[in-house]
Coordinates of C-alpha atoms in Angstrom, one line a residue:
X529 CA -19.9 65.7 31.4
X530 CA -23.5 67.0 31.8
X531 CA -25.0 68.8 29.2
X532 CA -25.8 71.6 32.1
X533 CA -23.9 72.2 35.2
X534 CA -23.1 74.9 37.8
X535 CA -20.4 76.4 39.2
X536 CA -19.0 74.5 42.3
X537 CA -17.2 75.5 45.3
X538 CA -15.2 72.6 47.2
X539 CA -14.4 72.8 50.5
X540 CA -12.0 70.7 52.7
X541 CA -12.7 70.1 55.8
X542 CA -10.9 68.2 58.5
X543 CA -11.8 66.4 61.8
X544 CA -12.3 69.7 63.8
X545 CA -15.0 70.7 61.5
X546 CA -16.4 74.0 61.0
X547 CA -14.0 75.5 64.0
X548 CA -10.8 74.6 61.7
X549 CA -12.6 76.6 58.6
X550 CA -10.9 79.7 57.6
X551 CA -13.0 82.8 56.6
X552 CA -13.2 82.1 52.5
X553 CA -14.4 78.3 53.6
X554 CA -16.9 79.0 55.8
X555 CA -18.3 82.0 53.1
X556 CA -18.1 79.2 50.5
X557 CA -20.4 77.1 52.5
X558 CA -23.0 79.8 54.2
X559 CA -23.2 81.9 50.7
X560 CA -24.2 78.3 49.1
X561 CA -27.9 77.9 47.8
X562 CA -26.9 74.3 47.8
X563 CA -24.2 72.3 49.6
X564 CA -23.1 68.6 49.0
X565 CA -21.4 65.8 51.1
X566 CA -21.1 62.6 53.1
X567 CA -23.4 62.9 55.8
X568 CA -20.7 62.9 58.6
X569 CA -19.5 66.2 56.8
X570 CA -22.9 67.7 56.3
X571 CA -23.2 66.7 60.1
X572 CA -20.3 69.5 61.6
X573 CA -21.8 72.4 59.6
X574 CA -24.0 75.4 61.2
X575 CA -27.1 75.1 60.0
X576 CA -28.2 78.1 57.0
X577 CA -31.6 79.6 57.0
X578 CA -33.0 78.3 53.2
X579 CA -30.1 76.2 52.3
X580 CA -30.8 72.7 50.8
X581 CA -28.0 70.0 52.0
X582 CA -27.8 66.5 49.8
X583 CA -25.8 63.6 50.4
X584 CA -23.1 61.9 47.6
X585 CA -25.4 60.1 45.1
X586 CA -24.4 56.2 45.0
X587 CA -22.5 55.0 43.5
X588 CA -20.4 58.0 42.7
X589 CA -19.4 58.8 39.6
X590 CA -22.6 57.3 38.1
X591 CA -24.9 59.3 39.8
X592 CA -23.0 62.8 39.6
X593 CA -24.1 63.8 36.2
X594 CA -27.5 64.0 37.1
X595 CA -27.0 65.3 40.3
X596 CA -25.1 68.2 38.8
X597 CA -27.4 69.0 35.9
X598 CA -30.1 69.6 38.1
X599 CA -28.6 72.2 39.9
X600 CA -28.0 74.5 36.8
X601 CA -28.0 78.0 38.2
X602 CA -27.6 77.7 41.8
X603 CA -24.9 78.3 44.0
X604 CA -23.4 75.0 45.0
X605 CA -20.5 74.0 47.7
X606 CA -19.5 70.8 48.0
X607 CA -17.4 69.6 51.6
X608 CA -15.0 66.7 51.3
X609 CA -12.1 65.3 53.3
X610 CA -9.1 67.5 53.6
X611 CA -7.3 68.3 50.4
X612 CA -10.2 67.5 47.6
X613 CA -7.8 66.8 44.9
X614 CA -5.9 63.9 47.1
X615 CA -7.3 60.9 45.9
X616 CA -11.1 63.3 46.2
X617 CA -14.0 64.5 44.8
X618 CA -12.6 67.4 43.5
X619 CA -10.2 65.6 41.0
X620 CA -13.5 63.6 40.1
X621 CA -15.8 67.1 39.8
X622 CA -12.7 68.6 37.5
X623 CA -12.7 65.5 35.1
X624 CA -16.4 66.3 34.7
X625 CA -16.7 69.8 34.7
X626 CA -13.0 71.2 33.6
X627 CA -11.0 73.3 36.3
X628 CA -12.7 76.8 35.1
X629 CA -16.4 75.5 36.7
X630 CA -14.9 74.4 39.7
X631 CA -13.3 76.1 42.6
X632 CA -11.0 74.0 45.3
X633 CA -10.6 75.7 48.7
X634 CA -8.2 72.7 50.4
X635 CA -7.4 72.0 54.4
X636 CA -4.6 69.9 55.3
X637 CA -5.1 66.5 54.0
X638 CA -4.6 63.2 56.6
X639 CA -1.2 62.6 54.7
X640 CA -0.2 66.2 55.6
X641 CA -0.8 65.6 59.0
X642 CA 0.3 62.4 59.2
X643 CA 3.6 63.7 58.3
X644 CA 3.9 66.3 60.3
X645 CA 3.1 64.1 63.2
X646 CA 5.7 61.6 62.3
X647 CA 8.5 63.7 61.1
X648 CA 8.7 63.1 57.7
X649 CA 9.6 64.7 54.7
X650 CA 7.2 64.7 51.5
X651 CA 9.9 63.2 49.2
X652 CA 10.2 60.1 51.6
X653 CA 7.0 58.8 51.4
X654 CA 4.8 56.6 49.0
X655 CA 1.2 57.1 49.4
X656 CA -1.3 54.5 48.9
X657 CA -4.8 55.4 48.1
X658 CA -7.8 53.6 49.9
X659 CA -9.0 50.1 47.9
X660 CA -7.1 47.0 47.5
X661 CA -4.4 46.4 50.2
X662 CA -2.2 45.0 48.2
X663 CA -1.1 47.8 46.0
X664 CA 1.4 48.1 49.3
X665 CA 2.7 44.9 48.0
X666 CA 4.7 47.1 45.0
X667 CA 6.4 49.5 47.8
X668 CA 8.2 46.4 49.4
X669 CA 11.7 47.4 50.1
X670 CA 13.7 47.9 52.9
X671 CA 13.6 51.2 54.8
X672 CA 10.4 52.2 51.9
X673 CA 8.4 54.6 54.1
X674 CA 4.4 54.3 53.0
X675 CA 1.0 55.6 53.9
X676 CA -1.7 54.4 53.4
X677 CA -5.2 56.1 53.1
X678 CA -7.6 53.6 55.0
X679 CA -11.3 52.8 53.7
X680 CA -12.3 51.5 57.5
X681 CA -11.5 50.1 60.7
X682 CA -10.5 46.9 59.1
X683 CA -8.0 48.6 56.7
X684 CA -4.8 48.4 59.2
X685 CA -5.2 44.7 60.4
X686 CA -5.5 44.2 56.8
X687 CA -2.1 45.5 55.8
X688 CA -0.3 44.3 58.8
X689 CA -1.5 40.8 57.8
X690 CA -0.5 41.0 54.4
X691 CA 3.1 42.6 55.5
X692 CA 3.6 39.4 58.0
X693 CA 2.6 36.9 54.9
X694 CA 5.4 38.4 53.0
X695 CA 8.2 38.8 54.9
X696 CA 7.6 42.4 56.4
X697 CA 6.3 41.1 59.9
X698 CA 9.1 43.0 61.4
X699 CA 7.5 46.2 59.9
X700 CA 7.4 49.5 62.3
X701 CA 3.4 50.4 61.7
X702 CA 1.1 53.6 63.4
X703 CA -2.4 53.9 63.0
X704 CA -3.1 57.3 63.8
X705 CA -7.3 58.3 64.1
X706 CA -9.2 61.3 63.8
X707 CA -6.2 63.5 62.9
X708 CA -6.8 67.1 63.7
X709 CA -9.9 66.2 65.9
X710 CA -10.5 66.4 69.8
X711 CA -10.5 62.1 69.1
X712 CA -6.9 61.9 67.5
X713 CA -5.5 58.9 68.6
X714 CA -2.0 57.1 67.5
X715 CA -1.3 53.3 68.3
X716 CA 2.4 52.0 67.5
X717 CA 3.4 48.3 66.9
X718 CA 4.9 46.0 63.9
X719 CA 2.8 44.5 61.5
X720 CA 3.1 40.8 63.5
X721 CA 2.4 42.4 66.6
X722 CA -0.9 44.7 65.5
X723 CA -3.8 43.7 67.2
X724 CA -6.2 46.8 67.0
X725 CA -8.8 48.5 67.6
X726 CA -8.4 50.8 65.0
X727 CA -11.2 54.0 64.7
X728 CA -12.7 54.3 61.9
X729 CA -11.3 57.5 60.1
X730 CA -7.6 56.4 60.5
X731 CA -4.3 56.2 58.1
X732 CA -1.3 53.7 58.2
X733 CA 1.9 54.8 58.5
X734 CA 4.6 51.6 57.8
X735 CA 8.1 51.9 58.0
X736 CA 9.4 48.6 55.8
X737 CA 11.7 46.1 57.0
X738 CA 11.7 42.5 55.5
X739 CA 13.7 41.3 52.3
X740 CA 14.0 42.9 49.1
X741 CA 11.6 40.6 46.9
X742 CA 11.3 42.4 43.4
X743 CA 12.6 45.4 41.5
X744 CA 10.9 48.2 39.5
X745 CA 12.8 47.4 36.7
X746 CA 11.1 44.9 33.8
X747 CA 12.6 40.9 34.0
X748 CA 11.4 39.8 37.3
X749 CA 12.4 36.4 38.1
X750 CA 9.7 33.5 36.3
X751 CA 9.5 31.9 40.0
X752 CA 7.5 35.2 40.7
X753 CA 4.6 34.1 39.0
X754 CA 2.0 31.3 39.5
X755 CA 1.8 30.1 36.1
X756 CA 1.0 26.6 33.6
X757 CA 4.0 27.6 31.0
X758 CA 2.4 30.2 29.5
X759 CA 4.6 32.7 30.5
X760 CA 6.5 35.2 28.3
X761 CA 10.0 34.3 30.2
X762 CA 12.6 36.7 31.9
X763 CA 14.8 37.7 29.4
X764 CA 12.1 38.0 26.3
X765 CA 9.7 39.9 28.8
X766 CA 12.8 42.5 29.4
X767 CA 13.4 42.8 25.6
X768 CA 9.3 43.3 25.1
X769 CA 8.9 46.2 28.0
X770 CA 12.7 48.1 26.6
X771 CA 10.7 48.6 23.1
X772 CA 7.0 48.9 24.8
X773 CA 8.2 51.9 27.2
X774 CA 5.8 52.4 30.2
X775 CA 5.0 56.3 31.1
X776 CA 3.2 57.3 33.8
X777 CA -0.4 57.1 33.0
X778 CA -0.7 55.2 30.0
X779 CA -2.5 52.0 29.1
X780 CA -1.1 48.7 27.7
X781 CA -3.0 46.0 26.1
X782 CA -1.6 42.8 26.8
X783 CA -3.4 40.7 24.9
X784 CA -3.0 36.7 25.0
X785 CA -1.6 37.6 28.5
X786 CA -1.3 34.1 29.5
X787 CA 0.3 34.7 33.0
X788 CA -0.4 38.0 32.7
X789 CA 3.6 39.1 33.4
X790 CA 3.7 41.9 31.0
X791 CA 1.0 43.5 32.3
X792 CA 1.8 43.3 35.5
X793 CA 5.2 44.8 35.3
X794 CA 3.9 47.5 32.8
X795 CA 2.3 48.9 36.1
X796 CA 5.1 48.4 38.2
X797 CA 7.1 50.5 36.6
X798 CA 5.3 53.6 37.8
X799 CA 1.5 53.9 40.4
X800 CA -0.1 55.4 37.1
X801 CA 0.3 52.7 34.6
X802 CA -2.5 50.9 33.7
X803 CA -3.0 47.3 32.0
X804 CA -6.0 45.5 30.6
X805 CA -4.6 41.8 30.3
X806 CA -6.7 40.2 27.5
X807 CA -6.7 36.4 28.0
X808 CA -9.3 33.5 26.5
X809 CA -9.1 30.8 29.0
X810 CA -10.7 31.3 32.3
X811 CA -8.4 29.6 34.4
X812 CA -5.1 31.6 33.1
X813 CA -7.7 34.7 33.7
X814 CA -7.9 34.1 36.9
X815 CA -4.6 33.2 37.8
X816 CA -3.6 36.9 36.4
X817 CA -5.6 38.3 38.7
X818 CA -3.8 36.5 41.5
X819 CA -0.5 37.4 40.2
X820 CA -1.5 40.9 40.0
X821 CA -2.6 41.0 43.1
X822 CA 0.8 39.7 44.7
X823 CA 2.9 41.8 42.9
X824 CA 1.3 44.9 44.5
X825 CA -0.9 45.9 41.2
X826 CA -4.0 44.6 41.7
X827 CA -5.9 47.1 40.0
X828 CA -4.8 45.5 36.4
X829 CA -8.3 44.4 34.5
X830 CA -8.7 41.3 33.1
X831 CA -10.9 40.8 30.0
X832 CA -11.5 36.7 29.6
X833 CA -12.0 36.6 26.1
X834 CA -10.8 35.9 22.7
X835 CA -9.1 38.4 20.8
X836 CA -9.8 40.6 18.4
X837 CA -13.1 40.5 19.3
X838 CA -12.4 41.0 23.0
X839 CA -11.1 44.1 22.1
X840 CA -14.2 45.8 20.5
X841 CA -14.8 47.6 23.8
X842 CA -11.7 48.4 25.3
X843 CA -10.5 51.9 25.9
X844 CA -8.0 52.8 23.3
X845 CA -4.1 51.7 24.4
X846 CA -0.8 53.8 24.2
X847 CA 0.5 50.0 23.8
X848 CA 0.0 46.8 22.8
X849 CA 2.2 43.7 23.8
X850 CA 0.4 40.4 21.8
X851 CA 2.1 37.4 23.7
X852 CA -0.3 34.8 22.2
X853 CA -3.1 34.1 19.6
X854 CA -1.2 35.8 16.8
X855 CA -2.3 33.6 14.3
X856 CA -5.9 34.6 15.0
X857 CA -7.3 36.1 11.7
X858 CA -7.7 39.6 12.5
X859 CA -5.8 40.5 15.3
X860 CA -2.8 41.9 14.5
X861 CA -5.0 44.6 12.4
X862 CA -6.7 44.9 15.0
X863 CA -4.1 46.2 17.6
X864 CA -2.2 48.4 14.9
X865 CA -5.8 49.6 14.0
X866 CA -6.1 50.5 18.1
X867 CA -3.0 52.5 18.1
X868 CA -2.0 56.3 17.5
X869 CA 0.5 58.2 16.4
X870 CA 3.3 57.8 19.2
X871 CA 2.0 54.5 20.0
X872 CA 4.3 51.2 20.3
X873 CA 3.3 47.7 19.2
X874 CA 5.9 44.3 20.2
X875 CA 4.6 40.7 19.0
X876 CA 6.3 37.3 20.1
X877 CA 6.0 34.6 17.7
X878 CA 7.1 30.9 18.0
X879 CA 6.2 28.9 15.0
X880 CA 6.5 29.1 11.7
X881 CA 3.0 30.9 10.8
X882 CA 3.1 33.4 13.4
X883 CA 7.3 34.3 12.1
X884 CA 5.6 34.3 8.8
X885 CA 3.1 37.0 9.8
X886 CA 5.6 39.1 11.7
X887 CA 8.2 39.0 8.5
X888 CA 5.3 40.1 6.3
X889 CA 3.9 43.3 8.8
X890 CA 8.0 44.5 8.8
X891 CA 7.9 44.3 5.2
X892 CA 5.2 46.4 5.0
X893 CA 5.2 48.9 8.6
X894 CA 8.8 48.6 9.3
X895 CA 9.8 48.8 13.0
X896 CA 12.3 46.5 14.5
X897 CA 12.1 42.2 13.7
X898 CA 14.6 40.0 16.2
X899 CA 14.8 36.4 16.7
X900 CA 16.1 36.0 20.1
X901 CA 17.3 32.7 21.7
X902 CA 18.6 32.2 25.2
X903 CA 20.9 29.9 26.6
X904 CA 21.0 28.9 30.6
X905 CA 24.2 26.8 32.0
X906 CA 22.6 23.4 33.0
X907 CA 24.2 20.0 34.2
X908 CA 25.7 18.3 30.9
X909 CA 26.9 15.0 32.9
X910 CA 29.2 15.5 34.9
X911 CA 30.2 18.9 33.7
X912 CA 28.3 22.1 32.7
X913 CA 26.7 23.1 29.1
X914 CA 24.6 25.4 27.6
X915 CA 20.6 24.9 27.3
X916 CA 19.1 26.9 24.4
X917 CA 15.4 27.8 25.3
X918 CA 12.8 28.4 22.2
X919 CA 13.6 31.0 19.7
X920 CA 11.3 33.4 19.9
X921 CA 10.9 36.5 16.8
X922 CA 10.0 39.4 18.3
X923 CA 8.4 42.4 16.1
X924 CA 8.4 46.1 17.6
X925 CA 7.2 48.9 15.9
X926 CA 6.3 52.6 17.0
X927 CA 3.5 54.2 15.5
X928 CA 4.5 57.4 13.1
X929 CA 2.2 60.4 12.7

C-alpha cells in the first residue's frame, strides 16, 4: 500500500460511453482534479477545463503505488470496464488502499449483459476471467453453461480450438462484441465450426456438449496425467486431499510434486484455490505445468527447486502435502514451521527412513499415522487375483492454536 494515497472514485463505464453515465457518474468524473484509465476509456469522456487525464501505468500493479502516492490530496476518478470489482481495477485499488479510500460507482458488466442477451440466469453460469484459455478446461461437463471474459480478437478461436481438441467440438458458442455500444455484434456457431472474425472487445458464451472427462471430486483417474511414475496414485491422492481439505482461497504447498497431481486437484476443487507445486527436477517441472494446464488449472506455480530451501520465499501455505524428498534434512521442519494455527500437514513415505521420520513426528505432534496398501484385480493365469501396490504411511496432522 503507499505510504500516501487519495481518495478514489471508480467509475464503470460501458461501450456507450459517457451517454450511458448516470448523473452521480458523470459528477464523479467532471468534479475530478484527476482522472485515470485505458486510453480507449479516457477517449469517450467530455473534455474538463483544468483536469489532468493519465493512462494505467504498465505493468499494473507495479506501477500503481507510485502512481497513487503522487496524487496525495487531489480529487481522483478512475474509469474502468463495466462493474470495477468483476475481475477490475477496483478489486485491485481496494487490496491497496482498503474499501474506506475507495468509492465504486459500477455499470452493467459484459457478463450482465451477456446474460441478459442470452437468457440466462446468474446461478447457471461459470465465468472465466480473461488469461489462460484453458482454465475452461475445468468447466467441462455436459450442458456446463460458461463465459468467458476475452483478452482480444484471438480469445474465441482460442477456446473453440481447445473445446474441438477435447471432445467439445459439438459445443454451442456466441461471440457477442461491443455489448451496449452502437457496434454490438453477436456471431453463433460450435466450437468446430468457428471461424471468426471476432471484434476486439468481445466475450464467449459456450454452451458444453462433449463427454464427461473428470470430476471435481479428488482421485482422478492416473491415465489423466502425463507422468514418469512419480505420481502419488488414485486412491493415496484421495486419502491425502480428505485430510488436506481445500477451501476456497487458500494455498497448498505441494512440495516434491513430482506429477504435480495434488496440486492440480487442490484447485479443482474450487476457481479460488491456489497451488505452488515445489519439484527439483526440471523435466517433472515442466511436465506439471502441462498437466496443469490440461486439467483446466493452469494458473498453478511451479517452483523448480529443491526443498526446504525452495521454500524460503514462498508465500505462507494454509497446506502442505510433501509427496517426495522427505528424507531431506530439514524439510519436514520446515513445512510444520510454514504452517498456522488451523493449518493441515499430510506426508507419504515409502521406505524405511522416511516411515521412521513420520513414526517419530506422531510421537511428538500427534495427528493421524496410516499405512495404506491397495490391491487391484489382475490376470493370475488363467483366473483373477489380487495385486498389492506399495504400502505407503501416510501422516496427517492439523495445526492447533
Amino acid at each position: 500500500m503507499p505510504t500516501q494515497a487519495p481518495h478514489v472514485t471508480v467509475v464503470g463505464i460501458g461501450a456507450d460511453g459517457w451517454a450511458g453515465l448516470a448523473e452521480p457518474a458523470r459528477a464523479a468524473v467532471e468534479a475530478a482534479d484527476v482522472v485515470i484509465g485505458a486510453s480507449r476509456h479516457l477517449d469517450l469522456l467530455p473534455a474538463v477545463d483544468g483536469q489532468e487525464r493519465r493512462s494505467w501505468p504498465s505493468p499494473l500493479r507495479a506501477g500503481l503505488p507510485a502512481l497513487l502516492d503522487g496524487l496525495t490530496g487531489r480529487r481522483v476518478a478512475a474509469v474502468a470496464s463495466g462493474d470495477p470489482l468483476l475481475s477490475g481495477v477496483g478489486s485491485m485499488l481496494i487490496e491497496m488502499l482498503g474499501a474506506r479510500r475507495v468509492t465504486v460507482i459500477p455499470a452493467l458488466s459484459s457478463v450482465t449483459l451477456a446474460r441478459a442477451r442470452l437468457g440466462w440466469s446468474a446461478e447457471s453460469v461459470a465465468v472465466i476471467r480473461a488469461g489462460d484459455v484453458h482454465a475452461v478446461l475445468r468447466e467441462l461437463a455436459p450442458g456446463r453453461r460458461v463465459l468467458v471474459l476475452s483478452a482480444d480478437e484471438t480469445t474465441p478461436g482460442q477456446v473453440a480450438a481447445l473445446l474441438a481438441e477435447h471432445g467439445y467440438g459439438a459445443s454451442r458458442m456466441t461471440v457477442l462484441g461491443d455489448l451496449g455500444g452502437d457496434a454490438e455484434s453477436r456471431l453463433d456457431s460450435t466450437a468446430e465450426t468457428f471461424a471468426g472474425p471476432a471484434p476486439r472487445l468481445n466475450i464467449v458464451a459456450v454452451e458444453l456438449d462433449g463427454p464427461l472427462p473428470a470430476g471435481w471430486t479428488a482421485g482422478l483417474p492416473d491415465d489423466a496425467y502425463d507422468h514418469d511414475g512419480q505420481l502419488t496414485k488414485r486412491d493415496l491422492r484421495a486419502a491425502a486431499l480428505a485430510r488436506l481439505t481445500p477451501a476456497p482461497g487458500q494455498l497448498l504447498w505441494d512440495v516434491g510434486a513430482g506429477a504435480g497431481s495434488v496440486g492440480i486437484e487442490w484447485m479443482r476443487a474450487h476457481p479460488s484455490c491456489r497451488t505452488v507445486a515445489v519439484e527439483a527436477d526440471p523435466t517433472r517441472a515442466q511436465r506439471i505445468s502441462g498437466n496443469a494446464a490440461r486439467l483446466g488449472v493452469p494458473a498453478l506455480r511451479v517452483v523448480n527447486g529443491a526443498a526446504p530451501e525452495a521454500l524460503a520465499d514462498l508465500p505462507a501455505p494454509d497446506a502442505v502435502f510433501i509427496g517426495g524428498g522427505l528424507s531431506r534434512p530439514g524439510l519436514l521442519a520446515a513445512c510444520l514451521t510454514a504452517l498456522g494455527s488451523g493449518g493441515r500437514l499430510v506426508a507419504h513415505g515409502v521406505t524405511l527412513e522416511s516411515e521412521a521420520l513420520l513414526a517419530a513426528a506422531y510421537r511428538e505432534h500427534g495427528g493421524e499415522l496410516s499405512r495404506i496398501q491397495v490391491e487391484h484385480a489382475a490376470p493370475l493365469g488363467s483366473f483373477t487375483g489380487w495385486k498389492p501396490a506399495r504400502a505407503v504411511t501416510q501422516w496427517a496432522l492439523t495445526v492447533s492454536a
